[in-house]
mmCIF file of C-alpha atoms in Angstrom:
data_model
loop_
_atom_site.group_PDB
_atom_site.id
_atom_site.type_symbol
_atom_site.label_atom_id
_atom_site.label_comp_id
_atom_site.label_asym_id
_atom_site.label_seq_id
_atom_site.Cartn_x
_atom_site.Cartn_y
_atom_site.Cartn_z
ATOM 1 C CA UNK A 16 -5.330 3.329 -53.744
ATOM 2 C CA UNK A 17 -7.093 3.297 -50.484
ATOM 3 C CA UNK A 18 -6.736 -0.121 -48.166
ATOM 4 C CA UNK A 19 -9.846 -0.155 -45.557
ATOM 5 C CA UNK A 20 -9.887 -2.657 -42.670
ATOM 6 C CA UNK A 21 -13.374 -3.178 -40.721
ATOM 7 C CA UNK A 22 -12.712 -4.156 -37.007
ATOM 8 C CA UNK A 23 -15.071 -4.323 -34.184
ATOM 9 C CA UNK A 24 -18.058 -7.159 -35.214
ATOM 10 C CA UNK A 25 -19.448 -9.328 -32.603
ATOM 11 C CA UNK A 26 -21.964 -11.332 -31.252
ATOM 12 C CA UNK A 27 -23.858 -9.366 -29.325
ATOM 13 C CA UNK A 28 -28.096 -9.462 -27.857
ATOM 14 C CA UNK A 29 -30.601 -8.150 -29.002
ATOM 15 C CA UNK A 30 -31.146 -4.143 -27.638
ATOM 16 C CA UNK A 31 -27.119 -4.162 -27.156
ATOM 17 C CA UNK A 32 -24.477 -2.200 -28.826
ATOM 18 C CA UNK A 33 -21.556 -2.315 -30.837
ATOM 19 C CA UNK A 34 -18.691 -0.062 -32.420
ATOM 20 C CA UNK A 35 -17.778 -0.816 -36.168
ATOM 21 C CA UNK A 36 -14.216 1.000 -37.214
ATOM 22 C CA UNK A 37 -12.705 1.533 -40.734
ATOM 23 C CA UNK A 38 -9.358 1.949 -40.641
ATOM 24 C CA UNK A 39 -7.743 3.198 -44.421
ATOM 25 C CA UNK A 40 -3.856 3.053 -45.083
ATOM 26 C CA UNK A 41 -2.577 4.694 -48.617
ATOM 27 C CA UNK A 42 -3.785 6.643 -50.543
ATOM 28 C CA UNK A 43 -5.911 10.142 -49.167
ATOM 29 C CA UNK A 44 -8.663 8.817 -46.619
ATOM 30 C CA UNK A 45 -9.819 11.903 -46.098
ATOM 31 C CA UNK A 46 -10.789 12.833 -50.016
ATOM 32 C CA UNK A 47 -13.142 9.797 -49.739
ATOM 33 C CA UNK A 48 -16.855 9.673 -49.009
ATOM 34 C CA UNK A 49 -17.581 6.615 -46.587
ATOM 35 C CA UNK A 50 -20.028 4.369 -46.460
ATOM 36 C CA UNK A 51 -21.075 1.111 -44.938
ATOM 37 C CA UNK A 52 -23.298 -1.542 -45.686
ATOM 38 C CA UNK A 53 -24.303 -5.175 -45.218
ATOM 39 C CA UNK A 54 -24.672 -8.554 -46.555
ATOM 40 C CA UNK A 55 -27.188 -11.038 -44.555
ATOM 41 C CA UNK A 56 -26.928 -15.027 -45.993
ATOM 42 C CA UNK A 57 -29.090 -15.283 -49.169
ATOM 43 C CA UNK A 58 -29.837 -11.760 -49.613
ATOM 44 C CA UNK A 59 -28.004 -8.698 -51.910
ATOM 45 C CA UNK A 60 -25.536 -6.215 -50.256
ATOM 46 C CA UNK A 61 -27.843 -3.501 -49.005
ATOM 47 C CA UNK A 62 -26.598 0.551 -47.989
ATOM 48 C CA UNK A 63 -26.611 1.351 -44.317
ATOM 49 C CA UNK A 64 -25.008 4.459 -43.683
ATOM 50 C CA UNK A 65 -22.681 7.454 -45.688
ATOM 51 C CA UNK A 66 -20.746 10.276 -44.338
ATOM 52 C CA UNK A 67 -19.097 13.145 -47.152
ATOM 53 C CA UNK A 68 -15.465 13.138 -47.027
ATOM 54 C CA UNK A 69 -15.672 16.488 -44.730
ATOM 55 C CA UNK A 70 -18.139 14.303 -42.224
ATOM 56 C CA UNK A 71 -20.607 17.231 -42.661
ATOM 57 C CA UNK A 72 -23.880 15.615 -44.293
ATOM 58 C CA UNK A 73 -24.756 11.794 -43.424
ATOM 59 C CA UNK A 74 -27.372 9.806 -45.072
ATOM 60 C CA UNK A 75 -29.312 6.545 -43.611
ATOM 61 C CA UNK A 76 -31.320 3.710 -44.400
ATOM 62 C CA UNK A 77 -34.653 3.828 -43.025
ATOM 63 C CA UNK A 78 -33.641 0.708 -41.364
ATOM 64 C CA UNK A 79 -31.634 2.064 -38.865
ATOM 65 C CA UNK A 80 -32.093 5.780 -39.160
ATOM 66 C CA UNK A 81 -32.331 6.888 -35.062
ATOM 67 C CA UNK A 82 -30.345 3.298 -33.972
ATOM 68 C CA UNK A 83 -26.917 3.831 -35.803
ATOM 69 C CA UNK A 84 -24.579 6.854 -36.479
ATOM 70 C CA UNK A 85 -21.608 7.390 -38.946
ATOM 71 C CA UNK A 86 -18.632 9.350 -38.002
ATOM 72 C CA UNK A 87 -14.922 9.783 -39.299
ATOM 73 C CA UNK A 88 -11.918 10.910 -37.841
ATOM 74 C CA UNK A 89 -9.546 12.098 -40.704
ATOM 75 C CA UNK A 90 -6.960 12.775 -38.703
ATOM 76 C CA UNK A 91 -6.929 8.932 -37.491
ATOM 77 C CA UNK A 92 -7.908 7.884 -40.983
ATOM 78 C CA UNK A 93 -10.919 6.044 -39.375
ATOM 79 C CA UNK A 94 -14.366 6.161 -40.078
ATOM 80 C CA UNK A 95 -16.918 4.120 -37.374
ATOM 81 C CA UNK A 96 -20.192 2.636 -37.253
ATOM 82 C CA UNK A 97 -22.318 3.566 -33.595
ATOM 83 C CA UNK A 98 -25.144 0.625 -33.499
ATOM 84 C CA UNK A 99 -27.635 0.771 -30.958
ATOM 85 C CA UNK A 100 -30.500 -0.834 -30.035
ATOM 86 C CA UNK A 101 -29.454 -3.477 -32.157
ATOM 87 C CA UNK A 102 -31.662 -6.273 -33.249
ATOM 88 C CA UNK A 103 -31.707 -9.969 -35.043
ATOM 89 C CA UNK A 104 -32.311 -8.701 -38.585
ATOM 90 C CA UNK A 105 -29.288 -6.904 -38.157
ATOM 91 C CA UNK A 106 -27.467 -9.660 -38.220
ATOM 92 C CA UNK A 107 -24.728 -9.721 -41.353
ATOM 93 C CA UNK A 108 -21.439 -9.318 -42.412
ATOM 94 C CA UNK A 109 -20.739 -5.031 -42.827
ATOM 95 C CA UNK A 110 -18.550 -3.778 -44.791
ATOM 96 C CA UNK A 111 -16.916 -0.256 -45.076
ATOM 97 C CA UNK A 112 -16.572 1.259 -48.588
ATOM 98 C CA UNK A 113 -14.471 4.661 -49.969
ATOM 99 C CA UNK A 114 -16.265 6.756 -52.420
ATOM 100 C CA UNK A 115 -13.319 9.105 -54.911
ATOM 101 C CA UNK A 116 -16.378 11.332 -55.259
ATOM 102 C CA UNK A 117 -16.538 12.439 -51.665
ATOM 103 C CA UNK A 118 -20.390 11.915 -51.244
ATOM 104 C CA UNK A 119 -23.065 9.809 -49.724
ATOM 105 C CA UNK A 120 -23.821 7.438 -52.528
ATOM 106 C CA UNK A 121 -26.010 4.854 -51.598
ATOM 107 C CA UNK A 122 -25.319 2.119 -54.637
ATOM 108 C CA UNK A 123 -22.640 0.024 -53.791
ATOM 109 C CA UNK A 124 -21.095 0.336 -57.299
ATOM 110 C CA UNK A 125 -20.587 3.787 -57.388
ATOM 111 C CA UNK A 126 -17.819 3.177 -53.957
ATOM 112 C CA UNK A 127 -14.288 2.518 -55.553
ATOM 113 C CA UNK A 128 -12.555 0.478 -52.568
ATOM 114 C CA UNK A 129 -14.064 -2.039 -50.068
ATOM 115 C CA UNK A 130 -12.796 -3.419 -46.840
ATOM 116 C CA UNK A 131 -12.618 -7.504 -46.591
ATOM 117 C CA UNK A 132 -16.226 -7.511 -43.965
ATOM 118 C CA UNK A 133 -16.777 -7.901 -40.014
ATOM 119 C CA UNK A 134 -19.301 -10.015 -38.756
ATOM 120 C CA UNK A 135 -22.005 -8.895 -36.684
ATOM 121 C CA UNK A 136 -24.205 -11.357 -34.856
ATOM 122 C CA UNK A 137 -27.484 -10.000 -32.874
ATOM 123 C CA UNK A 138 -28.912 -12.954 -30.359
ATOM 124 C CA UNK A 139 -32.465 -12.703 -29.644
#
């Protein structure tokens, strides 16, 4: 069983930048596809971002396709979050998610584990 812990949320204006990590303890991080997502007040959990356990294909949501970027160190048993040229509707709490299947699933019930959220807050 993988354990993930988000860290890095904010409060941060609009055009700025900020540095999600996903730190996993047990289990075999590195087996695991990654992916994060987000949850805005009212509205469903929606797919940002995957990376294959290997970190060699990445998918995006339109959204933010060109503004964020999905890595993973598997050595570290980390995977991050790179958002740039952020803006208000990006405001939410993002969570990171392990995939046993090692791809870039975008449906948040095909990931197996979740992380407990980090806020981010984008000022306009």
């Amino acid at each position: 069983q993988v354990q993930l812990v988000e860290s890095g949320g904010g409060l941060v204006r609009a055009g700025g930048s900020l540095r999600l990590s996903c730190a996993a303890s047990r289990g075999t991080f590195s087996r695991y596809g990654m992916g994060w997502f987000r949850q805005a007040p009212g509205k469903e959990r929606e797919f940002v971002a995957a990376i294959t356990w290997s970190g060699g294909r990445t998918y995006y949501a339109d959204s933010v396709k060109g503004r964020f970027t999905i890595s993973r160190d598997n050595v570290k048993n980390t995977g991050y979050l790179q958002m740039n040229s952020l803006k208000p509707e990006d405001t939410a709490v993002y969570y990171c998610a392990a995939d046993f299947m090692g791809g870039t699933s975008t449906g948040p019930v095909e990931y197996d584990y979740w992380g407990q959220g980090t806020q981010v807050t984008v000022s306009s």
